[in-house]
Each structure stands twice: as C-alpha cells, then as structure tokens.
C-alpha cells in the first residue's frame, strides 16, 4: 500500500477559548478566528453558546467588526437617519446601529423602530454582510435563471446573495437539502459564515475550502488517516458482521427521513466506502498505478 504525503505548514496548537466549543466542534476554527480578532466574546461563565439564536443588534456588531468598518462601535456625535425610540445612547449596541444606519446597511421598520432584540435569519444576515463589504455580485448571480436552493426561488429578494454565498462555500444546505433562509440564525452559524467570508477575503481566494477544518480521523489498525465532514459517521469494517478490517464506511445520516442505517439510502443521505490494498504482489509504485489505470 502506497501513501502519498503532502507537506503543509501547521499553525501552533489551538486551545479552546470557550468550554462549549471544543476542538471537535464544527465551529471551533471560526470561533477561534473571530475571538482572536476581538470580534466575538463569550459569557461570564466561559461559554460561547453557539446554539443560541442571535438578534439584529448582535449580528450587526459581529458583521461590522469582522468587516473592519472604521469607527464601528465608536462614539457617534448625532443619530443617523433620525432617532429610533428603541435605540438609545445608553444601549451597548447604539454606536453599531448608528454606524450601520450611516452606511445604509440597515434601516428601521415603518413604525420607526429598529427592534434590536428581534432574531435575525440567514437571508437578513447575508444582506448585512454583503452591503457592509460592498460586494459587487457577478452578473451570473445577479440575473439567476436557476434557483440556488429548492426553497430559494429566483424571485426571492435575497436569491443573488444566496447564490453567491453558495458558490463561495460561505453557506451550506441543511440536512434535508434546503437552505431554510427564514430560520433564526444561531451564534455559531453566524460566526461560521462571517469567518468563511473573512478567510477568502484575507487569503484572496475565490471560495472557502470546505474541508479545511474537518476533523482528521486515524484508522485504528491501518496506516491511514482521512478527513471526515462534520455530521458524518465513521463505521469501521471490523465492526460490521463479516466485515473487512481494512475497510471504512463514511455515512451521512438523513435525519429528516428517519434513516436508521447506512445501508438504506434516502434522498439526502450519502455513503462512501473504501478499503486499503496491502499490495501483496509488492509492485513498485509506478507498476501499481499503471495497472490501476488499465
């Protein structure tokens, strides 16, 4: 069996800043990145609470700070766009809202309120981020002919943002294959897609490498290590009745369809199987792959 090694420069070991976002958490890298740049903070008990929904004020702060907007959170001499009755100078979010109003990133409701405590959904957060970054959308996503997701028609006001974010791997569909853009956004999800945007901007890449932060799994008995997408299960061949100890099964369970096992496929499930070849004939690397190509 031949192993091809790739040499990479690894950063110094990272340590969890929050007790509820450990190294194995799907948002660990995003939270570390944003916490190191003072974009996010945790709670007094040492938690980050990634599953907690985020409101308009919190989302605005994270997006403005992550985007490097000048004077975000600083003093404002006068209200921008008129005084909002539910956004007062004594509120912690006052300078962020004023800055966003000044930049025309957000606006108030018809009744003159801002409703800072109202939960924000993915569609709204995407628009905030894209407007803050002054992103010019590609003409291909500005005039869509195909829906980017089943539940995002081309006529939706946020369809272009969703299509662009999908192409750049900033967002991903839920386990049922839909985006659910109207679902309340969690702190973890918001931090994740803002982190991904910051990553491709800082490294000047066209899209976020989705497998970058997937956990690395080492085979218990074979010289093999591989990355596994978050949410996928790993089944070793030795655990299956009559299974091959050198084989591995990667399984994405379709919870929406109540899928019970990897051997029953459903529309949103996925299974990958592979096994190691010990090369009993002791062929050279060139001969081995030449035979495989034939």
PDB file of N, CA and C in Angstrom, residues 110-214:
ATOM      1  N   UNK A 110     -41.299  50.431   9.421  1.00  0.00           N
ATOM      2  CA  UNK A 110     -42.227  51.538   9.117  1.00  0.00           C
ATOM      3  C   UNK A 110     -42.710  52.297  10.340  1.00  0.00           C
ATOM      4  N   UNK A 111     -42.735  51.631  11.505  1.00  0.00           N
ATOM      5  CA  UNK A 111     -43.207  52.319  12.708  1.00  0.00           C
ATOM      6  C   UNK A 111     -42.101  53.132  13.382  1.00  0.00           C
ATOM      7  N   UNK A 112     -40.914  53.179  12.751  1.00  0.00           N
ATOM      8  CA  UNK A 112     -39.821  53.982  13.273  1.00  0.00           C
ATOM      9  C   UNK A 112     -38.918  53.267  14.245  1.00  0.00           C
ATOM     10  N   UNK A 113     -39.147  51.980  14.506  1.00  0.00           N
ATOM     11  CA  UNK A 113     -38.313  51.232  15.449  1.00  0.00           C
ATOM     12  C   UNK A 113     -37.242  50.433  14.703  1.00  0.00           C
ATOM     13  N   UNK A 114     -36.254  49.981  15.466  1.00  0.00           N
ATOM     14  CA  UNK A 114     -35.198  49.137  14.904  1.00  0.00           C
ATOM     15  C   UNK A 114     -35.373  47.682  15.329  1.00  0.00           C
ATOM     16  N   UNK A 115     -35.956  47.471  16.489  1.00  0.00           N
ATOM     17  CA  UNK A 115     -36.199  46.134  17.047  1.00  0.00           C
ATOM     18  C   UNK A 115     -34.896  45.336  17.183  1.00  0.00           C
ATOM     19  N   UNK A 116     -33.976  45.849  17.989  1.00  0.00           N
ATOM     20  CA  UNK A 116     -32.662  45.214  18.129  1.00  0.00           C
ATOM     21  C   UNK A 116     -32.707  43.800  18.704  1.00  0.00           C
ATOM     22  N   UNK A 117     -33.743  43.478  19.489  1.00  0.00           N
ATOM     23  CA  UNK A 117     -33.823  42.166  20.112  1.00  0.00           C
ATOM     24  C   UNK A 117     -34.463  41.122  19.204  1.00  0.00           C
ATOM     25  N   UNK A 118     -34.946  41.539  18.044  1.00  0.00           N
ATOM     26  CA  UNK A 118     -35.585  40.599  17.128  1.00  0.00           C
ATOM     27  C   UNK A 118     -34.534  39.667  16.529  1.00  0.00           C
ATOM     28  N   UNK A 119     -34.842  38.375  16.468  1.00  0.00           N
ATOM     29  CA  UNK A 119     -33.883  37.418  15.913  1.00  0.00           C
ATOM     30  C   UNK A 119     -33.660  37.711  14.432  1.00  0.00           C
ATOM     31  N   UNK A 120     -32.471  37.401  13.966  1.00  0.00           N
ATOM     32  CA  UNK A 120     -32.120  37.649  12.569  1.00  0.00           C
ATOM     33  C   UNK A 120     -32.013  36.306  11.864  1.00  0.00           C
ATOM     34  N   UNK A 121     -32.443  36.249  10.615  1.00  0.00           N
ATOM     35  CA  UNK A 121     -32.326  34.993   9.872  1.00  0.00           C
ATOM     36  C   UNK A 121     -31.162  35.064   8.884  1.00  0.00           C
ATOM     37  N   UNK A 122     -30.915  33.959   8.204  1.00  0.00           N
ATOM     38  CA  UNK A 122     -29.762  33.873   7.314  1.00  0.00           C
ATOM     39  C   UNK A 122     -29.862  34.868   6.161  1.00  0.00           C
ATOM     40  N   UNK A 123     -31.029  35.011   5.571  1.00  0.00           N
ATOM     41  CA  UNK A 123     -31.193  35.935   4.446  1.00  0.00           C
ATOM     42  C   UNK A 123     -30.844  37.364   4.858  1.00  0.00           C
ATOM     43  N   UNK A 124     -31.328  37.782   6.024  1.00  0.00           N
ATOM     44  CA  UNK A 124     -31.065  39.138   6.510  1.00  0.00           C
ATOM     45  C   UNK A 124     -29.583  39.339   6.815  1.00  0.00           C
ATOM     46  N   UNK A 125     -28.972  38.330   7.443  1.00  0.00           N
ATOM     47  CA  UNK A 125     -27.557  38.440   7.797  1.00  0.00           C
ATOM     48  C   UNK A 125     -26.677  38.482   6.552  1.00  0.00           C
ATOM     49  N   UNK A 126     -27.040  37.713   5.536  1.00  0.00           N
ATOM     50  CA  UNK A 126     -26.281  37.740   4.288  1.00  0.00           C
ATOM     51  C   UNK A 126     -26.307  39.132   3.669  1.00  0.00           C
ATOM     52  N   UNK A 127     -27.479  39.736   3.644  1.00  0.00           N
ATOM     53  CA  UNK A 127     -27.586  41.077   3.072  1.00  0.00           C
ATOM     54  C   UNK A 127     -26.738  42.065   3.866  1.00  0.00           C
ATOM     55  N   UNK A 128     -26.790  41.988   5.190  1.00  0.00           N
ATOM     56  CA  UNK A 128     -25.976  42.876   6.027  1.00  0.00           C
ATOM     57  C   UNK A 128     -24.494  42.741   5.676  1.00  0.00           C
ATOM     58  N   UNK A 129     -24.021  41.493   5.581  1.00  0.00           N
ATOM     59  CA  UNK A 129     -22.604  41.248   5.311  1.00  0.00           C
ATOM     60  C   UNK A 129     -22.210  41.761   3.931  1.00  0.00           C
ATOM     61  N   UNK A 130     -23.009  41.463   2.924  1.00  0.00           N
ATOM     62  CA  UNK A 130     -22.670  41.866   1.559  1.00  0.00           C
ATOM     63  C   UNK A 130     -22.696  43.381   1.394  1.00  0.00           C
ATOM     64  N   UNK A 131     -23.649  44.048   2.044  1.00  0.00           N
ATOM     65  CA  UNK A 131     -23.690  45.507   1.962  1.00  0.00           C
ATOM     66  C   UNK A 131     -22.518  46.122   2.716  1.00  0.00           C
ATOM     67  N   UNK A 132     -22.180  45.551   3.871  1.00  0.00           N
ATOM     68  CA  UNK A 132     -21.050  46.069   4.647  1.00  0.00           C
ATOM     69  C   UNK A 132     -19.750  45.955   3.870  1.00  0.00           C
ATOM     70  N   UNK A 133     -19.596  44.840   3.140  1.00  0.00           N
ATOM     71  CA  UNK A 133     -18.368  44.595   2.374  1.00  0.00           C
ATOM     72  C   UNK A 133     -18.404  45.237   0.988  1.00  0.00           C
ATOM     73  N   UNK A 134     -19.541  45.857   0.641  1.00  0.00           N
ATOM     74  CA  UNK A 134     -19.702  46.479  -0.685  1.00  0.00           C
ATOM     75  C   UNK A 134     -19.368  45.500  -1.809  1.00  0.00           C
ATOM     76  N   UNK A 135     -19.883  44.292  -1.689  1.00  0.00           N
ATOM     77  CA  UNK A 135     -19.608  43.250  -2.671  1.00  0.00           C
ATOM     78  C   UNK A 135     -20.361  43.525  -3.976  1.00  0.00           C
ATOM     79  N   UNK A 136     -19.653  43.452  -5.078  1.00  0.00           N
ATOM     80  CA  UNK A 136     -20.266  43.561  -6.388  1.00  0.00           C
ATOM     81  C   UNK A 136     -20.538  42.151  -6.884  1.00  0.00           C
ATOM     82  N   UNK A 137     -21.803  41.812  -7.030  1.00  0.00           N
ATOM     83  CA  UNK A 137     -22.165  40.455  -7.422  1.00  0.00           C
ATOM     84  C   UNK A 137     -21.877  40.212  -8.895  1.00  0.00           C
ATOM     85  N   UNK A 138     -21.457  38.994  -9.188  1.00  0.00           N
ATOM     86  CA  UNK A 138     -21.216  38.592 -10.568  1.00  0.00           C
ATOM     87  C   UNK A 138     -22.541  38.645 -11.344  1.00  0.00           C
ATOM     88  N   UNK A 139     -22.515  39.085 -12.594  1.00  0.00           N
ATOM     89  CA  UNK A 139     -23.757  39.153 -13.379  1.00  0.00           C
ATOM     90  C   UNK A 139     -24.514  37.824 -13.428  1.00  0.00           C
ATOM     91  N   UNK A 140     -23.763  36.716 -13.339  1.00  0.00           N
ATOM     92  CA  UNK A 140     -24.395  35.399 -13.406  1.00  0.00           C
ATOM     93  C   UNK A 140     -25.323  35.156 -12.225  1.00  0.00           C
ATOM     94  N   UNK A 141     -24.987  35.729 -11.059  1.00  0.00           N
ATOM     95  CA  UNK A 141     -25.846  35.543  -9.891  1.00  0.00           C
ATOM     96  C   UNK A 141     -26.811  36.710  -9.714  1.00  0.00           C
ATOM     97  N   UNK A 142     -26.575  37.792 -10.444  1.00  0.00           N
ATOM     98  CA  UNK A 142     -27.488  38.933 -10.373  1.00  0.00           C
ATOM     99  C   UNK A 142     -28.736  38.713 -11.220  1.00  0.00           C
ATOM    100  N   UNK A 143     -28.614  37.845 -12.222  1.00  0.00           N
ATOM    101  CA  UNK A 143     -29.767  37.533 -13.085  1.00  0.00           C
ATOM    102  C   UNK A 143     -29.918  36.016 -13.149  1.00  0.00           C
ATOM    103  N   UNK A 144     -30.369  35.444 -12.057  1.00  0.00           N
ATOM    104  CA  UNK A 144     -30.469  33.991 -11.943  1.00  0.00           C
ATOM    105  C   UNK A 144     -31.559  33.420 -12.835  1.00  0.00           C
ATOM    106  N   UNK A 145     -31.284  32.255 -13.388  1.00  0.00           N
ATOM    107  CA  UNK A 145     -32.289  31.514 -14.147  1.00  0.00           C
ATOM    108  C   UNK A 145     -32.624  30.191 -13.465  1.00  0.00           C
ATOM    109  N   UNK A 146     -31.744  29.767 -12.529  1.00  0.00           N
ATOM    110  CA  UNK A 146     -31.949  28.527 -11.791  1.00  0.00           C
ATOM    111  C   UNK A 146     -31.894  28.820 -10.303  1.00  0.00           C
ATOM    112  N   UNK A 147     -32.859  28.353  -9.525  1.00  0.00           N
ATOM    113  CA  UNK A 147     -32.835  28.599  -8.074  1.00  0.00           C
ATOM    114  C   UNK A 147     -31.573  28.000  -7.443  1.00  0.00           C
ATOM    115  N   UNK A 148     -30.899  28.735  -6.574  1.00  0.00           N
ATOM    116  CA  UNK A 148     -29.696  28.190  -5.926  1.00  0.00           C
ATOM    117  C   UNK A 148     -30.024  27.065  -4.946  1.00  0.00           C
ATOM    118  N   UNK A 149     -31.216  27.097  -4.372  1.00  0.00           N
ATOM    119  CA  UNK A 149     -31.704  26.039  -3.476  1.00  0.00           C
ATOM    120  C   UNK A 149     -33.180  25.811  -3.766  1.00  0.00           C
ATOM    121  N   UNK A 150     -33.675  24.663  -3.371  1.00  0.00           N
ATOM    122  CA  UNK A 150     -35.084  24.346  -3.622  1.00  0.00           C
ATOM    123  C   UNK A 150     -36.021  25.369  -2.996  1.00  0.00           C
ATOM    124  N   UNK A 151     -35.644  25.885  -1.837  1.00  0.00           N
ATOM    125  CA  UNK A 151     -36.524  26.834  -1.146  1.00  0.00           C
ATOM    126  C   UNK A 151     -36.078  28.281  -1.312  1.00  0.00           C
ATOM    127  N   UNK A 152     -35.264  28.539  -2.337  1.00  0.00           N
ATOM    128  CA  UNK A 152     -34.851  29.909  -2.656  1.00  0.00           C
ATOM    129  C   UNK A 152     -35.152  30.162  -4.133  1.00  0.00           C
ATOM    130  N   UNK A 153     -36.360  30.600  -4.449  1.00  0.00           N
ATOM    131  CA  UNK A 153     -36.706  30.860  -5.857  1.00  0.00           C
ATOM    132  C   UNK A 153     -35.903  32.032  -6.412  1.00  0.00           C
ATOM    133  N   UNK A 154     -35.789  32.089  -7.707  1.00  0.00           N
ATOM    134  CA  UNK A 154     -35.011  33.166  -8.338  1.00  0.00           C
ATOM    135  C   UNK A 154     -35.620  34.529  -8.080  1.00  0.00           C
ATOM    136  N   UNK A 155     -36.898  34.568  -7.728  1.00  0.00           N
ATOM    137  CA  UNK A 155     -37.568  35.847  -7.488  1.00  0.00           C
ATOM    138  C   UNK A 155     -37.404  36.354  -6.054  1.00  0.00           C
ATOM    139  N   UNK A 156     -36.809  35.555  -5.176  1.00  0.00           N
ATOM    140  CA  UNK A 156     -36.613  35.971  -3.782  1.00  0.00           C
ATOM    141  C   UNK A 156     -35.661  37.165  -3.731  1.00  0.00           C
ATOM    142  N   UNK A 157     -35.932  38.111  -2.840  1.00  0.00           N
ATOM    143  CA  UNK A 157     -35.117  39.329  -2.780  1.00  0.00           C
ATOM    144  C   UNK A 157     -33.660  39.058  -2.425  1.00  0.00           C
ATOM    145  N   UNK A 158     -33.388  37.923  -1.786  1.00  0.00           N
ATOM    146  CA  UNK A 158     -32.039  37.569  -1.361  1.00  0.00           C
ATOM    147  C   UNK A 158     -31.417  36.476  -2.229  1.00  0.00           C
ATOM    148  N   UNK A 159     -32.069  36.093  -3.328  1.00  0.00           N
ATOM    149  CA  UNK A 159     -31.608  34.970  -4.151  1.00  0.00           C
ATOM    150  C   UNK A 159     -30.179  35.172  -4.653  1.00  0.00           C
ATOM    151  N   UNK A 160     -29.848  36.389  -5.075  1.00  0.00           N
ATOM    152  CA  UNK A 160     -28.493  36.655  -5.590  1.00  0.00           C
ATOM    153  C   UNK A 160     -27.447  36.495  -4.498  1.00  0.00           C
ATOM    154  N   UNK A 161     -27.765  36.959  -3.281  1.00  0.00           N
ATOM    155  CA  UNK A 161     -26.836  36.800  -2.167  1.00  0.00           C
ATOM    156  C   UNK A 161     -26.633  35.315  -1.862  1.00  0.00           C
ATOM    157  N   UNK A 162     -27.732  34.549  -1.851  1.00  0.00           N
ATOM    158  CA  UNK A 162     -27.652  33.126  -1.549  1.00  0.00           C
ATOM    159  C   UNK A 162     -26.849  32.382  -2.609  1.00  0.00           C
ATOM    160  N   UNK A 163     -27.046  32.746  -3.876  1.00  0.00           N
ATOM    161  CA  UNK A 163     -26.325  32.085  -4.967  1.00  0.00           C
ATOM    162  C   UNK A 163     -24.826  32.372  -4.880  1.00  0.00           C
ATOM    163  N   UNK A 164     -24.478  33.611  -4.597  1.00  0.00           N
ATOM    164  CA  UNK A 164     -23.071  33.975  -4.491  1.00  0.00           C
ATOM    165  C   UNK A 164     -22.429  33.304  -3.276  1.00  0.00           C
ATOM    166  N   UNK A 165     -23.149  33.295  -2.157  1.00  0.00           N
ATOM    167  CA  UNK A 165     -22.623  32.659  -0.947  1.00  0.00           C
ATOM    168  C   UNK A 165     -22.465  31.157  -1.143  1.00  0.00           C
ATOM    169  N   UNK A 166     -23.360  30.548  -1.890  1.00  0.00           N
ATOM    170  CA  UNK A 166     -23.251  29.118  -2.181  1.00  0.00           C
ATOM    171  C   UNK A 166     -22.026  28.841  -3.039  1.00  0.00           C
ATOM    172  N   UNK A 167     -21.811  29.649  -4.069  1.00  0.00           N
ATOM    173  CA  UNK A 167     -20.665  29.457  -4.968  1.00  0.00           C
ATOM    174  C   UNK A 167     -19.340  29.616  -4.224  1.00  0.00           C
ATOM    175  N   UNK A 168     -19.329  30.480  -3.219  1.00  0.00           N
ATOM    176  CA  UNK A 168     -18.106  30.709  -2.445  1.00  0.00           C
ATOM    177  C   UNK A 168     -18.004  29.798  -1.221  1.00  0.00           C
ATOM    178  N   UNK A 169     -18.978  28.900  -1.056  1.00  0.00           N
ATOM    179  CA  UNK A 169     -18.998  27.956   0.074  1.00  0.00           C
ATOM    180  C   UNK A 169     -19.090  28.671   1.420  1.00  0.00           C
ATOM    181  N   UNK A 170     -19.779  29.808   1.441  1.00  0.00           N
ATOM    182  CA  UNK A 170     -19.971  30.510   2.710  1.00  0.00           C
ATOM    183  C   UNK A 170     -21.084  29.863   3.514  1.00  0.00           C
ATOM    184  N   UNK A 171     -22.052  29.285   2.812  1.00  0.00           N
ATOM    185  CA  UNK A 171     -23.207  28.672   3.458  1.00  0.00           C
ATOM    186  C   UNK A 171     -23.413  27.277   2.896  1.00  0.00           C
ATOM    187  N   UNK A 172     -24.167  26.471   3.619  1.00  0.00           N
ATOM    188  CA  UNK A 172     -24.465  25.112   3.181  1.00  0.00           C
ATOM    189  C   UNK A 172     -25.922  24.802   3.477  1.00  0.00           C
ATOM    190  N   UNK A 173     -26.479  23.897   2.693  1.00  0.00           N
ATOM    191  CA  UNK A 173     -27.861  23.478   2.909  1.00  0.00           C
ATOM    192  C   UNK A 173     -27.956  22.673   4.209  1.00  0.00           C
ATOM    193  N   UNK A 174     -29.167  22.619   4.749  1.00  0.00           N
ATOM    194  CA  UNK A 174     -29.413  21.782   5.928  1.00  0.00           C
ATOM    195  C   UNK A 174     -29.448  20.321   5.488  1.00  0.00           C
ATOM    196  N   UNK A 175     -29.612  19.427   6.448  1.00  0.00           N
ATOM    197  CA  UNK A 175     -29.550  18.002   6.134  1.00  0.00           C
ATOM    198  C   UNK A 175     -30.686  17.534   5.235  1.00  0.00           C
ATOM    199  N   UNK A 176     -31.737  18.343   5.066  1.00  0.00           N
ATOM    200  CA  UNK A 176     -32.824  17.966   4.174  1.00  0.00           C
ATOM    201  C   UNK A 176     -32.623  18.518   2.761  1.00  0.00           C
ATOM    202  N   UNK A 177     -31.488  19.169   2.525  1.00  0.00           N
ATOM    203  CA  UNK A 177     -31.174  19.695   1.206  1.00  0.00           C
ATOM    204  C   UNK A 177     -31.636  21.109   0.952  1.00  0.00           C
ATOM    205  N   UNK A 178     -32.425  21.686   1.865  1.00  0.00           N
ATOM    206  CA  UNK A 178     -32.903  23.061   1.709  1.00  0.00           C
ATOM    207  C   UNK A 178     -32.059  24.019   2.544  1.00  0.00           C
ATOM    208  N   UNK A 179     -32.136  25.305   2.213  1.00  0.00           N
ATOM    209  CA  UNK A 179     -31.349  26.307   2.928  1.00  0.00           C
ATOM    210  C   UNK A 179     -32.049  26.810   4.184  1.00  0.00           C
ATOM    211  N   UNK A 180     -33.368  26.893   4.154  1.00  0.00           N
ATOM    212  CA  UNK A 180     -34.172  27.440   5.255  1.00  0.00           C
ATOM    213  C   UNK A 180     -33.684  28.851   5.628  1.00  0.00           C
ATOM    214  N   UNK A 181     -33.720  29.775   4.682  1.00  0.00           N
ATOM    215  CA  UNK A 181     -33.203  31.126   4.916  1.00  0.00           C
ATOM    216  C   UNK A 181     -33.974  31.932   5.953  1.00  0.00           C
ATOM    217  N   UNK A 182     -35.197  31.485   6.265  1.00  0.00           N
ATOM    218  CA  UNK A 182     -36.000  32.239   7.222  1.00  0.00           C
ATOM    219  C   UNK A 182     -35.867  31.720   8.649  1.00  0.00           C
ATOM    220  N   UNK A 183     -35.069  30.695   8.861  1.00  0.00           N
ATOM    221  CA  UNK A 183     -34.874  30.189  10.211  1.00  0.00           C
ATOM    222  C   UNK A 183     -34.013  31.159  11.019  1.00  0.00           C
ATOM    223  N   UNK A 184     -34.309  31.336  12.301  1.00  0.00           N
ATOM    224  CA  UNK A 184     -33.464  32.193  13.148  1.00  0.00           C
ATOM    225  C   UNK A 184     -32.020  31.680  13.146  1.00  0.00           C
ATOM    226  N   UNK A 185     -31.096  32.584  12.993  1.00  0.00           N
ATOM    227  CA  UNK A 185     -29.679  32.232  12.911  1.00  0.00           C
ATOM    228  C   UNK A 185     -29.087  32.072  14.304  1.00  0.00           C
ATOM    229  N   UNK A 186     -28.206  31.097  14.470  1.00  0.00           N
ATOM    230  CA  UNK A 186     -27.541  30.901  15.752  1.00  0.00           C
ATOM    231  C   UNK A 186     -26.212  31.646  15.775  1.00  0.00           C
ATOM    232  N   UNK A 187     -25.677  31.830  16.962  1.00  0.00           N
ATOM    233  CA  UNK A 187     -24.378  32.498  17.113  1.00  0.00           C
ATOM    234  C   UNK A 187     -23.285  31.723  16.376  1.00  0.00           C
ATOM    235  N   UNK A 188     -23.367  30.404  16.437  1.00  0.00           N
ATOM    236  CA  UNK A 188     -22.373  29.583  15.762  1.00  0.00           C
ATOM    237  C   UNK A 188     -22.448  29.700  14.255  1.00  0.00           C
ATOM    238  N   UNK A 189     -23.665  29.647  13.709  1.00  0.00           N
ATOM    239  CA  UNK A 189     -23.833  29.741  12.260  1.00  0.00           C
ATOM    240  C   UNK A 189     -23.392  31.103  11.727  1.00  0.00           C
ATOM    241  N   UNK A 190     -23.741  32.162  12.442  1.00  0.00           N
ATOM    242  CA  UNK A 190     -23.336  33.498  12.007  1.00  0.00           C
ATOM    243  C   UNK A 190     -21.821  33.634  12.029  1.00  0.00           C
ATOM    244  N   UNK A 191     -21.206  33.193  13.117  1.00  0.00           N
ATOM    245  CA  UNK A 191     -19.751  33.266  13.222  1.00  0.00           C
ATOM    246  C   UNK A 191     -19.088  32.472  12.113  1.00  0.00           C
ATOM    247  N   UNK A 192     -19.673  31.333  11.767  1.00  0.00           N
ATOM    248  CA  UNK A 192     -19.102  30.468  10.729  1.00  0.00           C
ATOM    249  C   UNK A 192     -19.084  31.135   9.366  1.00  0.00           C
ATOM    250  N   UNK A 193     -20.219  31.669   8.921  1.00  0.00           N
ATOM    251  CA  UNK A 193     -20.201  32.189   7.558  1.00  0.00           C
ATOM    252  C   UNK A 193     -19.493  33.546   7.466  1.00  0.00           C
ATOM    253  N   UNK A 194     -19.457  34.315   8.554  1.00  0.00           N
ATOM    254  CA  UNK A 194     -18.668  35.549   8.541  1.00  0.00           C
ATOM    255  C   UNK A 194     -17.175  35.210   8.529  1.00  0.00           C
ATOM    256  N   UNK A 195     -16.794  34.160   9.265  1.00  0.00           N
ATOM    257  CA  UNK A 195     -15.407  33.679   9.258  1.00  0.00           C
ATOM    258  C   UNK A 195     -14.994  33.231   7.859  1.00  0.00           C
ATOM    259  N   UNK A 196     -15.869  32.477   7.200  1.00  0.00           N
ATOM    260  CA  UNK A 196     -15.540  31.997   5.862  1.00  0.00           C
ATOM    261  C   UNK A 196     -15.365  33.152   4.884  1.00  0.00           C
ATOM    262  N   UNK A 197     -16.210  34.166   5.007  1.00  0.00           N
ATOM    263  CA  UNK A 197     -16.074  35.339   4.155  1.00  0.00           C
ATOM    264  C   UNK A 197     -14.744  36.032   4.436  1.00  0.00           C
ATOM    265  N   UNK A 198     -14.407  36.196   5.713  1.00  0.00           N
ATOM    266  CA  UNK A 198     -13.150  36.845   6.086  1.00  0.00           C
ATOM    267  C   UNK A 198     -11.957  36.043   5.598  1.00  0.00           C
ATOM    268  N   UNK A 199     -12.074  34.731   5.630  1.00  0.00           N
ATOM    269  CA  UNK A 199     -10.982  33.852   5.199  1.00  0.00           C
ATOM    270  C   UNK A 199     -10.664  34.061   3.719  1.00  0.00           C
ATOM    271  N   UNK A 200     -11.697  34.000   2.859  1.00  0.00           N
ATOM    272  CA  UNK A 200     -11.425  34.131   1.427  1.00  0.00           C
ATOM    273  C   UNK A 200     -11.000  35.550   1.066  1.00  0.00           C
ATOM    274  N   UNK A 201     -11.455  36.517   1.854  1.00  0.00           N
ATOM    275  CA  UNK A 201     -11.053  37.899   1.592  1.00  0.00           C
ATOM    276  C   UNK A 201      -9.589  38.106   1.973  1.00  0.00           C
ATOM    277  N   UNK A 202      -9.192  37.629   3.152  1.00  0.00           N
ATOM    278  CA  UNK A 202      -7.822  37.819   3.619  1.00  0.00           C
ATOM    279  C   UNK A 202      -6.818  37.017   2.816  1.00  0.00           C
ATOM    280  N   UNK A 203      -7.200  35.799   2.403  1.00  0.00           N
ATOM    281  CA  UNK A 203      -6.289  34.960   1.640  1.00  0.00           C
ATOM    282  C   UNK A 203      -6.463  35.123   0.140  1.00  0.00           C
ATOM    283  N   UNK A 204      -7.407  36.007  -0.253  1.00  0.00           N
ATOM    284  CA  UNK A 204      -7.639  36.333  -1.659  1.00  0.00           C
ATOM    285  C   UNK A 204      -7.894  35.084  -2.495  1.00  0.00           C
ATOM    286  N   UNK A 205      -8.759  34.208  -1.990  1.00  0.00           N
ATOM    287  CA  UNK A 205      -9.167  33.026  -2.736  1.00  0.00           C
ATOM    288  C   UNK A 205     -10.581  33.239  -3.256  1.00  0.00           C
ATOM    289  N   UNK A 206     -10.998  32.391  -4.182  1.00  0.00           N
ATOM    290  CA  UNK A 206     -12.314  32.555  -4.785  1.00  0.00           C
ATOM    291  C   UNK A 206     -13.412  31.876  -3.982  1.00  0.00           C
ATOM    292  N   UNK A 207     -13.042  30.862  -3.194  1.00  0.00           N
ATOM    293  CA  UNK A 207     -14.044  30.137  -2.411  1.00  0.00           C
ATOM    294  C   UNK A 207     -13.393  29.528  -1.178  1.00  0.00           C
ATOM    295  N   UNK A 208     -14.185  29.329  -0.159  1.00  0.00           N
ATOM    296  CA  UNK A 208     -13.686  28.735   1.080  1.00  0.00           C
ATOM    297  C   UNK A 208     -13.509  27.228   0.888  1.00  0.00           C
ATOM    298  N   UNK A 209     -12.356  26.670   1.255  1.00  0.00           N
ATOM    299  CA  UNK A 209     -12.146  25.217   1.142  1.00  0.00           C
ATOM    300  C   UNK A 209     -12.942  24.485   2.221  1.00  0.00           C
ATOM    301  N   UNK A 210     -14.050  23.890   1.853  1.00  0.00           N
ATOM    302  CA  UNK A 210     -14.979  23.345   2.841  1.00  0.00           C
ATOM    303  C   UNK A 210     -14.352  22.267   3.728  1.00  0.00           C
ATOM    304  N   UNK A 211     -13.345  21.559   3.214  1.00  0.00           N
ATOM    305  CA  UNK A 211     -12.731  20.504   4.005  1.00  0.00           C
ATOM    306  C   UNK A 211     -11.599  20.976   4.901  1.00  0.00           C
ATOM    307  N   UNK A 212     -11.353  22.285   4.927  1.00  0.00           N
ATOM    308  CA  UNK A 212     -10.209  22.820   5.664  1.00  0.00           C
ATOM    309  C   UNK A 212     -10.207  22.423   7.136  1.00  0.00           C
ATOM    310  N   UNK A 213     -11.344  22.556   7.787  1.00  0.00           N
ATOM    311  CA  UNK A 213     -11.401  22.333   9.235  1.00  0.00           C
ATOM    312  C   UNK A 213     -12.095  21.032   9.627  1.00  0.00           C
ATOM    313  N   UNK A 214     -12.309  20.155   8.661  1.00  0.00           N
ATOM    314  CA  UNK A 214     -12.894  18.857   9.005  1.00  0.00           C
ATOM    315  C   UNK A 214     -11.945  18.088   9.922  1.00  0.00           C
TER     316      UNK A 214
END
